[in-house]
XYZ file of C-alpha atoms in Angstrom:
680
model
C -55.695 83.582 -139.943
C -54.798 80.128 -138.962
C -57.428 78.637 -141.165
C -56.708 80.995 -143.941
C -53.178 80.118 -143.548
C -53.951 76.487 -143.626
C -55.961 76.875 -146.854
C -52.999 78.679 -148.298
C -50.664 75.896 -147.375
C -53.084 73.392 -148.840
C -53.327 75.346 -152.011
C -49.591 75.666 -152.280
C -49.186 72.034 -151.575
C -51.750 71.168 -154.278
C -50.063 73.339 -156.811
C -46.749 71.795 -156.055
C -48.252 68.391 -156.318
C -49.767 69.167 -159.582
C -46.548 70.603 -160.941
C -44.738 67.568 -159.788
C -47.310 65.222 -161.316
C -46.948 67.072 -164.702
C -43.267 66.917 -164.565
C -43.379 63.129 -163.922
C -45.755 62.735 -166.883
C -43.412 64.749 -169.056
C -40.484 62.701 -167.983
C -42.347 59.479 -168.745
C -43.351 60.764 -172.242
C -39.609 61.502 -172.857
C -38.503 58.206 -171.739
C -41.105 56.576 -173.899
C -39.838 58.540 -176.982
C -36.389 57.691 -176.158
C -37.218 53.987 -175.907
C -39.060 54.174 -179.148
C -36.114 55.838 -180.780
C -33.599 53.329 -179.281
C -35.726 50.398 -180.627
C -35.832 52.117 -184.004
C -32.124 52.340 -184.076
C -31.593 48.866 -182.850
C -33.887 47.624 -185.635
C -31.950 49.575 -188.178
C -28.643 48.247 -187.096
C -29.986 44.706 -187.015
C -31.187 45.006 -190.587
C -27.904 46.428 -191.672
C -25.905 43.551 -190.042
C -28.281 41.098 -191.561
C -27.736 42.629 -195.009
C -23.984 42.444 -194.600
C -24.088 38.860 -193.421
C -26.044 37.713 -196.382
C -24.500 39.880 -199.056
C -20.845 39.687 -198.085
C -20.327 35.966 -198.823
C -21.792 36.622 -202.269
C -19.363 39.425 -202.977
C -16.665 37.597 -201.307
C -17.056 34.568 -203.491
C -17.132 36.828 -206.588
C -13.820 38.423 -205.391
C -12.233 35.038 -204.885
C -13.473 33.744 -208.147
C -12.276 36.652 -210.153
C -9.367 38.474 -208.395
C -7.221 41.198 -209.816
C -5.428 38.679 -212.114
C -4.324 40.526 -215.171
C -0.463 40.334 -215.378
C -0.240 43.907 -216.817
C -2.384 45.533 -214.049
C -0.717 48.622 -212.864
C -2.195 50.149 -209.765
C -1.673 53.696 -208.411
C 0.995 54.360 -205.855
C 0.470 52.591 -202.610
C 2.628 54.850 -200.486
C -0.364 56.009 -198.472
C -0.998 52.390 -197.542
C 2.301 52.043 -195.802
C 3.408 53.279 -192.371
C 6.855 53.240 -190.877
C 7.340 52.244 -187.298
C 10.506 52.671 -185.191
C 10.953 49.286 -183.462
C 10.179 45.571 -183.556
C 7.800 46.028 -180.636
C 5.636 48.522 -182.467
C 5.712 46.128 -185.552
C 4.489 43.396 -183.232
C 1.309 45.468 -182.579
C 0.392 44.966 -186.224
C 0.959 41.188 -185.967
C 3.841 41.469 -188.468
C 6.326 39.391 -186.506
C 6.053 36.118 -184.846
C 7.694 35.099 -181.561
C 10.608 33.273 -183.218
C 13.961 34.866 -183.378
C 15.405 35.687 -186.749
C 17.718 38.246 -188.429
C 18.784 41.587 -186.930
C 16.359 44.471 -187.189
C 18.469 46.353 -189.816
C 18.039 43.376 -192.109
C 14.283 43.389 -192.197
C 11.376 45.297 -193.583
C 7.825 43.974 -193.208
C 4.859 44.542 -195.388
C 1.763 43.301 -193.728
C -2.035 43.628 -193.949
C -3.617 44.745 -190.747
C -7.078 45.702 -189.506
C -6.068 48.862 -187.625
C -7.717 51.923 -189.071
C -5.708 54.763 -187.363
C -2.065 53.835 -187.768
C 0.735 56.100 -186.272
C 1.999 58.991 -188.460
C 4.696 57.943 -190.940
C 8.132 58.405 -189.579
C 11.664 57.013 -190.080
C 11.943 53.427 -188.869
C 13.166 49.856 -189.569
C 9.811 48.065 -190.418
C 7.316 48.967 -193.109
C 3.853 47.710 -192.303
C 1.239 47.754 -195.091
C -2.327 48.756 -194.071
C -5.399 47.744 -196.189
C -6.130 49.943 -199.193
C -9.455 51.454 -200.260
C -8.788 52.102 -203.825
C -11.242 50.527 -206.275
C -9.699 48.484 -209.172
C -11.679 47.718 -212.160
C -11.720 43.866 -213.116
C -10.456 42.906 -216.510
C -11.094 39.894 -218.541
C -9.255 36.746 -217.355
C -7.078 35.147 -220.147
C -7.938 31.534 -221.174
C -4.801 30.581 -222.951
C -3.049 27.423 -221.629
C -5.944 26.162 -219.733
C -5.648 22.582 -218.570
C -1.900 22.837 -219.027
C -2.169 23.188 -222.765
C 0.817 24.663 -224.673
C 0.554 28.173 -225.939
C 2.510 28.693 -229.272
C 2.708 32.210 -230.633
C 3.943 33.402 -233.896
C 5.156 36.892 -233.167
C 6.961 39.319 -235.614
C 8.522 42.687 -235.440
C 8.384 44.450 -232.069
C 6.426 41.753 -230.415
C 9.216 39.276 -231.261
C 11.775 41.604 -229.885
C 9.867 41.852 -226.670
C 9.531 38.124 -226.456
C 13.276 37.589 -226.920
C 13.982 40.331 -224.261
C 11.754 38.643 -221.795
C 13.490 35.319 -222.505
C 16.903 36.847 -221.843
C 15.643 38.522 -218.690
C 13.773 35.656 -217.101
C 14.943 32.444 -218.841
C 11.392 31.672 -220.092
C 8.773 33.073 -222.552
C 7.291 35.865 -220.445
C 4.952 36.957 -223.379
C 3.299 33.468 -223.202
C 3.210 33.543 -219.431
C 1.287 36.870 -219.469
C -1.368 35.424 -221.830
C -2.117 32.664 -219.374
C -4.483 33.031 -216.489
C -3.068 33.472 -213.087
C -5.441 30.816 -211.951
C -5.418 28.381 -214.907
C -6.712 24.819 -214.371
C -4.256 21.824 -214.647
C -4.938 18.256 -215.915
C -5.515 15.430 -213.395
C -2.268 13.404 -213.620
C -2.276 11.673 -210.247
C -2.365 7.824 -209.933
C -6.111 6.738 -209.466
C -5.095 5.169 -206.154
C -4.188 8.681 -204.920
C -7.734 9.834 -205.578
C -9.215 7.381 -202.978
C -6.790 8.432 -200.171
C -8.464 9.845 -197.166
C -6.825 12.351 -194.745
C -7.630 13.349 -191.317
C -9.361 16.720 -190.722
C -6.933 17.446 -187.921
C -3.788 17.706 -190.049
C -1.122 20.273 -188.919
C -1.384 23.786 -190.256
C 1.031 24.982 -192.996
C 2.825 28.172 -193.638
C 3.914 28.374 -197.297
C 7.132 30.369 -197.734
C 7.763 31.741 -201.178
C 11.073 33.531 -201.703
C 11.618 35.692 -204.819
C 14.211 37.957 -206.406
C 13.299 39.897 -209.606
C 10.667 37.251 -210.396
C 8.244 37.898 -213.298
C 4.867 39.278 -212.157
C 2.768 36.602 -213.853
C 4.780 33.581 -212.617
C 4.985 34.897 -209.075
C 1.272 35.637 -208.730
C 0.335 32.308 -210.635
C 2.416 30.485 -207.963
C 0.492 32.391 -205.185
C -2.944 31.859 -206.638
C -2.219 28.166 -207.315
C -1.614 27.754 -203.592
C -4.695 29.678 -202.545
C -6.866 27.699 -205.081
C -5.614 24.215 -204.095
C -4.739 24.268 -200.480
C -7.673 23.670 -198.057
C -8.224 26.808 -195.939
C -8.439 24.760 -192.813
C -4.897 23.535 -193.348
C -3.325 26.689 -194.876
C -2.444 29.064 -192.166
C -0.787 31.627 -194.304
C 1.391 32.373 -197.387
C 4.647 34.354 -196.684
C 5.920 36.114 -199.687
C 9.592 36.999 -198.922
C 11.062 39.654 -201.314
C 14.949 39.110 -201.448
C 15.833 42.752 -202.452
C 14.104 42.724 -205.795
C 14.847 45.762 -208.067
C 12.066 45.402 -210.589
C 9.427 48.103 -210.311
C 6.466 45.868 -210.563
C 7.529 44.093 -207.346
C 7.347 47.324 -205.326
C 4.250 49.199 -204.317
C 2.095 47.607 -207.019
C 2.779 44.170 -205.519
C 2.222 45.563 -202.020
C -1.326 46.757 -202.903
C -2.076 43.449 -204.702
C -1.116 41.410 -201.748
C -3.057 43.536 -199.264
C -6.164 42.430 -201.099
C -5.349 38.638 -200.743
C -6.577 37.052 -197.625
C -3.941 35.041 -195.683
C -0.966 36.388 -197.632
C 1.825 38.421 -196.007
C 4.633 40.237 -197.816
C 7.995 40.578 -196.136
C 10.738 42.602 -197.645
C 14.461 42.075 -196.930
C 16.681 45.218 -196.938
C 19.728 43.066 -197.645
C 20.331 40.337 -200.266
C 20.052 37.088 -198.414
C 20.057 34.266 -200.985
C 18.075 31.038 -200.894
C 19.037 29.902 -197.438
C 18.846 33.264 -195.686
C 15.608 34.240 -197.396
C 13.907 31.028 -196.404
C 15.067 31.236 -192.850
C 13.645 34.826 -192.763
C 10.277 33.479 -193.795
C 10.511 30.511 -191.387
C 11.178 32.926 -188.439
C 8.017 34.829 -189.335
C 5.839 31.756 -189.915
C 3.144 30.663 -187.451
C 2.122 27.357 -188.901
C 3.005 23.902 -187.650
C 4.664 22.942 -190.923
C 6.937 25.027 -193.218
C 6.490 24.555 -196.982
C 9.226 26.210 -198.869
C 8.190 26.778 -202.515
C 9.935 28.274 -205.497
C 8.375 31.375 -207.002
C 7.620 29.845 -210.417
C 5.464 26.784 -209.653
C 1.942 25.636 -210.120
C 0.225 23.400 -207.502
C -1.803 20.447 -208.588
C -5.019 19.778 -206.737
C -4.483 17.835 -203.542
C -0.902 18.553 -203.243
C -0.729 19.767 -199.694
C -2.692 17.116 -197.768
C -0.292 14.148 -198.574
C 2.734 16.178 -197.357
C 1.041 17.167 -194.082
C -0.170 13.518 -193.610
C 3.350 12.265 -193.724
C 4.766 14.805 -191.345
C 1.821 14.310 -188.982
C 2.842 10.620 -188.736
C 6.522 11.430 -188.005
C 7.682 14.963 -187.321
C 11.249 14.113 -188.398
C 10.196 13.594 -191.966
C 11.096 16.078 -194.595
C 8.948 15.648 -197.724
C 8.654 16.781 -201.269
C 6.109 16.551 -204.054
C 6.706 14.812 -207.297
C 7.917 17.576 -209.787
C 6.200 17.751 -213.097
C 7.670 19.916 -215.909
C 6.360 23.338 -217.090
C 7.887 24.042 -220.466
C 9.781 27.338 -220.500
C 8.695 28.146 -224.073
C 5.126 27.057 -224.315
C 4.132 26.649 -220.650
C 2.772 23.188 -221.334
C 2.236 21.198 -218.111
C 3.804 17.725 -218.649
C 3.620 14.932 -215.990
C 6.935 13.034 -215.598
C 6.534 9.375 -216.828
C 8.453 7.893 -214.074
C 8.954 8.474 -210.442
C 12.347 9.799 -209.411
C 14.404 10.223 -206.314
C 17.069 12.885 -205.679
C 20.705 12.069 -205.534
C 24.061 13.960 -205.676
C 27.365 13.050 -207.186
C 31.103 13.554 -206.069
C 30.993 17.112 -207.328
C 28.116 17.748 -204.908
C 25.751 18.419 -207.804
C 22.091 17.410 -207.572
C 20.298 15.131 -209.966
C 17.002 13.387 -210.382
C 17.370 9.496 -210.813
C 14.523 7.525 -212.335
C 13.567 4.599 -210.255
C 14.354 1.260 -211.946
C 11.267 -0.392 -210.416
C 7.980 1.397 -209.562
C 6.778 1.371 -206.035
C 4.045 -1.101 -205.009
C 1.601 0.394 -203.969
C 2.116 3.375 -206.147
C 1.110 5.719 -203.300
C 4.010 4.623 -201.190
C 6.505 7.444 -200.304
C 10.023 7.168 -201.822
C 13.038 7.566 -199.572
C 15.384 9.949 -201.252
C 19.094 10.624 -200.477
C 18.555 14.258 -201.414
C 15.690 16.698 -202.372
C 15.867 19.538 -204.738
C 14.314 22.293 -202.626
C 11.749 23.350 -205.236
C 9.170 22.319 -202.801
C 10.074 21.187 -199.333
C 7.866 20.634 -196.343
C 9.249 20.180 -192.874
C 7.891 20.508 -189.300
C 8.719 23.948 -188.035
C 10.092 22.846 -184.671
C 12.166 20.020 -186.161
C 13.612 22.500 -188.706
C 14.709 24.719 -185.994
C 16.046 21.934 -183.822
C 18.421 20.642 -186.527
C 19.775 24.064 -187.375
C 17.509 25.336 -190.242
C 19.579 26.273 -193.223
C 23.250 26.915 -192.820
C 23.524 30.751 -192.366
C 27.105 30.628 -193.714
C 25.797 29.641 -197.157
C 26.248 32.227 -199.978
C 23.408 33.335 -202.166
C 22.874 30.177 -204.132
C 24.132 26.575 -204.518
C 24.347 23.345 -202.602
C 22.025 24.540 -199.667
C 19.619 21.667 -200.562
C 22.532 19.167 -200.567
C 23.659 20.397 -197.171
C 20.221 20.174 -195.657
C 19.575 16.639 -197.118
C 22.791 15.157 -195.585
C 22.212 16.868 -192.269
C 18.647 15.620 -192.034
C 19.729 12.049 -192.853
C 22.675 12.096 -190.498
C 20.896 13.793 -187.593
C 17.833 11.508 -187.207
C 15.509 12.551 -190.035
C 14.171 11.192 -193.223
C 13.815 12.737 -196.682
C 10.927 11.442 -198.848
C 9.186 12.079 -202.199
C 5.386 11.594 -201.895
C 3.963 10.338 -205.146
C 0.317 11.542 -204.345
C 1.500 15.180 -204.170
C 2.281 16.683 -207.539
C 3.691 20.126 -208.373
C 4.563 21.805 -211.675
C 7.975 23.453 -211.853
C 9.011 25.955 -214.507
C 12.396 24.944 -215.822
C 14.330 28.079 -217.044
C 16.196 27.861 -220.304
C 19.273 29.365 -218.546
C 20.300 30.845 -215.327
C 19.343 34.447 -215.007
C 20.698 35.538 -211.738
C 24.318 36.911 -211.255
C 26.337 36.361 -208.157
C 28.503 39.063 -206.677
C 31.187 36.382 -206.200
C 31.823 33.878 -209.089
C 32.960 31.332 -206.529
C 29.741 31.421 -204.311
C 28.514 28.026 -205.360
C 31.972 26.505 -204.806
C 32.375 28.034 -201.402
C 28.998 26.547 -200.402
C 30.103 23.166 -201.545
C 33.350 23.536 -199.448
C 31.211 24.128 -196.410
C 29.230 20.863 -197.116
C 32.480 18.846 -197.585
C 34.244 20.272 -194.547
C 31.286 19.851 -192.314
C 29.760 16.545 -193.266
C 31.921 14.401 -195.585
C 34.850 13.509 -193.330
C 37.689 11.798 -195.224
C 35.419 11.318 -198.298
C 35.887 15.025 -198.887
C 39.110 14.320 -200.835
C 37.079 12.515 -203.493
C 35.130 15.790 -203.937
C 38.259 17.995 -204.083
C 39.849 15.693 -206.856
C 36.735 16.112 -208.974
C 36.345 19.803 -208.239
C 39.815 21.184 -208.130
C 38.483 24.794 -208.167
C 36.982 24.120 -204.797
C 40.132 22.609 -203.594
C 42.372 25.542 -204.515
C 39.806 27.957 -202.945
C 39.865 25.932 -199.732
C 43.725 26.026 -199.628
C 43.711 29.782 -200.182
C 40.901 30.847 -197.881
C 40.424 27.990 -195.458
C 36.684 28.101 -194.799
C 35.605 28.313 -191.203
C 32.813 25.834 -190.438
C 33.406 25.486 -186.701
C 29.867 26.477 -185.816
C 28.288 23.815 -187.966
C 30.807 21.204 -186.778
C 29.777 22.120 -183.294
C 26.085 21.690 -184.210
C 26.878 18.263 -185.643
C 28.440 17.270 -182.295
C 25.502 18.694 -180.231
C 22.949 16.803 -182.300
C 24.905 13.599 -182.172
C 24.876 13.125 -185.881
C 26.133 9.968 -187.670
C 29.135 10.058 -189.956
C 29.161 10.203 -193.750
C 30.237 6.471 -194.128
C 26.969 5.631 -192.468
C 25.161 7.697 -195.219
C 27.045 5.944 -198.031
C 26.283 2.485 -196.575
C 22.613 2.864 -195.682
C 21.076 5.744 -197.588
C 22.894 5.942 -200.813
C 24.746 2.571 -201.245
C 24.416 2.861 -205.149
C 26.981 5.788 -205.242
C 30.150 4.334 -206.462
C 33.095 5.067 -204.083
C 36.221 5.813 -206.221
C 39.396 4.023 -205.245
C 41.638 6.893 -206.720
C 44.749 4.859 -206.665
C 47.979 6.890 -207.033
C 49.170 6.680 -210.723
C 45.917 5.258 -211.773
C 43.570 8.277 -211.355
C 43.500 11.791 -212.506
C 43.393 13.409 -215.922
C 44.281 10.910 -218.592
C 46.994 12.724 -220.529
C 48.167 11.660 -224.008
C 51.859 12.155 -224.686
C 51.487 12.182 -228.580
C 48.957 14.960 -228.715
C 49.408 16.803 -225.447
C 45.636 16.623 -224.935
C 43.559 14.765 -222.312
C 40.828 12.157 -222.794
C 37.475 13.823 -222.567
C 33.747 13.324 -223.272
C 30.626 15.348 -223.902
C 28.794 15.998 -220.540
C 25.068 15.600 -220.217
C 24.796 12.745 -222.632
C 23.605 9.267 -221.728
C 25.799 6.116 -221.938
C 27.030 5.378 -225.432
C 28.724 8.675 -226.192
C 32.113 8.519 -227.942
C 35.251 9.479 -226.132
C 36.898 12.681 -227.246
C 40.379 14.328 -227.005
C 40.586 17.970 -225.915
C 42.825 20.426 -224.185
C 43.465 19.509 -220.546
C 41.095 21.687 -218.319
C 42.612 21.114 -214.899
C 39.259 21.659 -213.103
C 38.507 18.024 -212.378
C 35.913 17.496 -215.137
C 38.339 15.182 -216.881
C 39.090 13.046 -213.798
C 38.844 9.273 -214.327
C 40.298 6.179 -212.654
C 41.410 2.609 -213.495
C 40.228 0.695 -210.522
C 40.999 -2.752 -209.145
C 38.098 -4.305 -211.265
C 39.949 -3.212 -214.336
C 37.280 -0.626 -215.150
C 38.163 2.851 -216.342
C 35.464 4.879 -214.559
C 34.347 8.444 -215.612
C 31.797 10.944 -214.553
C 31.295 12.812 -211.246
C 29.444 9.833 -209.890
C 31.778 7.230 -211.463
C 28.844 5.906 -213.337
C 30.342 5.565 -216.772
C 32.851 3.045 -217.972
C 35.293 2.724 -220.993
C 33.700 0.353 -223.569
C 34.068 -0.337 -227.292
C 31.899 -0.022 -230.351
C 33.759 -1.516 -233.281
C 37.128 0.098 -232.966
C 35.945 3.306 -231.200
C 36.243 3.782 -227.541
C 32.978 4.914 -225.988
C 31.453 5.484 -222.575
C 28.612 3.313 -221.418
C 26.889 2.692 -218.169
C 28.894 0.692 -215.623
C 27.217 -2.576 -214.443
C 25.781 -2.236 -211.046
C 25.901 -5.017 -208.322
C 27.422 -7.457 -210.789
C 30.963 -8.251 -212.229
C 32.148 -5.818 -214.858
C 31.609 -6.869 -218.534
C 34.574 -8.426 -220.324
C 34.542 -5.779 -223.038
C 34.831 -3.076 -220.261
C 38.098 -4.390 -218.759
C 41.427 -2.780 -219.335
C 44.976 -2.801 -218.139
C 47.716 -0.212 -218.109
C 51.426 -1.019 -218.975
C 53.353 1.220 -216.708
C 56.706 1.045 -218.701
C 55.069 1.990 -222.035
C 52.148 3.935 -220.723
C 49.840 1.888 -222.993
C 46.147 1.220 -222.004
C 45.276 -2.211 -223.438
C 41.791 -3.556 -224.150
C 41.992 -6.976 -222.594
C 39.539 -8.721 -224.750
C 41.092 -7.652 -228.098
C 44.773 -7.053 -226.786
C 44.761 -3.722 -228.727
C 45.941 -0.385 -227.460
C 43.965 2.898 -226.948
C 45.242 5.515 -229.465
C 44.283 9.242 -229.553
C 43.283 10.567 -232.903
C 42.645 14.276 -233.724
C 40.438 15.193 -236.581
C 41.703 16.854 -239.833
C 43.208 20.151 -239.393
C 43.517 20.000 -235.639
C 46.965 20.519 -234.353
C 48.295 18.896 -231.193
C 49.856 20.586 -228.258
C 53.099 18.650 -228.349
C 56.056 18.741 -230.761
C 53.971 20.095 -233.654
C 52.047 16.893 -234.132
C 49.367 17.328 -236.817
C 46.264 15.347 -237.629
C 48.399 12.999 -239.636
C 50.295 11.948 -236.553
C 53.594 13.451 -237.768
C 55.828 13.853 -234.685
C 58.563 16.590 -234.960
C 57.870 16.890 -238.730
C 58.802 13.258 -239.492
C 56.474 10.452 -240.809
C 57.399 7.512 -238.641
C 56.525 3.946 -239.655
C 54.365 3.514 -236.530
C 52.403 6.699 -237.338
C 51.941 5.753 -241.000
C 50.039 2.568 -240.053
C 47.649 4.563 -237.885
C 47.118 7.173 -240.653
C 46.062 4.413 -243.092
C 43.436 3.147 -240.690
C 42.093 6.648 -239.743
C 39.862 8.795 -241.919
C 40.104 12.466 -242.240
C 36.908 13.016 -240.009
C 37.850 10.588 -237.175
C 38.492 12.257 -233.800
C 38.550 10.589 -230.353
C 40.044 7.404 -228.950
C 40.379 4.189 -231.023
C 41.703 0.693 -230.634
C 44.799 0.175 -232.737
C 47.340 -2.559 -232.811
C 49.875 -1.800 -230.076
C 52.894 0.095 -231.213
C 55.552 2.654 -230.092
C 53.383 5.515 -231.382
C 53.398 8.224 -228.703
C 49.602 8.704 -229.287
C 49.307 5.331 -227.553
C 51.280 6.579 -224.472
C 49.164 7.783 -221.589
C 49.721 8.817 -217.987
C 47.439 9.975 -215.221
C 47.931 13.463 -213.878
C 46.626 13.752 -210.298
C 46.084 17.477 -209.625
C 44.907 17.071 -206.010
C 47.272 15.090 -203.808
C 45.633 13.799 -200.529
C 46.993 15.208 -197.328
C 49.154 12.790 -195.308
C 47.330 11.314 -192.410
């Protein structure tokens, strides 16, 4: 029994051992199969990744080379590409907001490309975040008109002509021509040869390009974006921020959102309130992440190599604010024309901006040009310096003088404004202003803020030449205390320092009582005037007194009768006609430009000829005083003094002329000063 039982135990143990061995062999086979299967999948994944790595650059290059570029491209609704989130924190998850502070949440709406695949369900919120679309868009042929900056001239008729004229009224340029030009057209090389040899460091600061727009045309906006992408080195271009200042045009809604979602490095931010130039740019600056902010108008074309010179100047001194040389894009033909001379930016006593050609070219021609002011078309500034000096003035209205305010503040508070010759940018000049302001006095109120904050006692010169601003200030008393406090905090210099060191060429009017103001003629009841916008040599005119400061002039202690908002034009003579010509700079006044006024008779006497200035109205023009006609008849009587003047004047003469001095009331003048300086 025992042995038998032992054999049974042995047999049982043997069977159990055999079963265990079989199970182990079976498991080994399973593991081996799994290993083979795992290796197979790993090899498959490896080949897929390898295929993507080698094929993606090819398709990526093709995409970059031929983007969705047709101006008329209309994509399907992009509502399924947008997700609403409730708060700023949720928006941060999408990378839509930077860490800088900016406007309140109810003033902002963000459109942003993001890699997340499973966004939250749409619900009501403050921010709108755009997610990448998967819709396929068929490429269309790229237009070739206007390549290399050549002009495009169309001979349109009928309905096409009507469309062209409608676009011109809407945008201030020929939209039909713009739509026939490639969004990525090439430009001619117009930089100085010395610029082509310039070498720049590979470690230049990064740039965030901020492009604000309001109801911009599709073609000009996207041409601006693509010109930045095509010309700015990717290692220096951190991002492009498109900031929509509450546009109403349909093509700037979901169609633009989807288009932008396909552009690498471009973000679209939409404001839910109208902000204007200053507010819109501050919104973009607050969301920017690059070291340098580059503010750019929405209708520009970047020339190759435009960005590096700007970044190079800022890298050398973070307090520099720099601009490109602005070439001209014709509003009718879109011809790209290089400016023949280098310019610097200046402003006059009405706080209007002008470009002033340099009398002498820089040597070397690559040397940056210090500029009293910059236009704002393209403006590069270190992001931290921009925030430090107060960004743009948030109290500024929609448009006007924001560039003047920033220019003065930069100079007075430790910065420098420069034009960099090796950086070129094409700017589309509109034929007329197309935007409407809710308040007709917006630009005037902006100028008032500049004057009250920065100009000290010199603001009286501004008010005498812009009486509309003076009366607005008297009625509303603008509050600039926050900016005055900023000026004190920053320890800024005074405006006299600016005039003495930065813009010494700007003539400082004397505005002596009784010898400045509107030059009123007793005999005609009109005021002396001239055609604005013309160069020196224009004939003086006589026209109804405007009372707005445009006719302001002065007789100074150098015996010059100075005109113009910058006081740059002087009374001169051509034959017997009184004209305006450029005043001499840094030298004594010319003898033919010297005058004196006899207070008792009110006569203005030309000292070289001893003749008097007389007002003459053209034939058929009635005066505003005592029924005086073009024949100089005062009160219906033909006086002996008048008869001599009539004999010398032709029927077509109009303006100011030198005549033998007489008692003719048309030779009697006095200055009307509309703005009286406050005592003390």
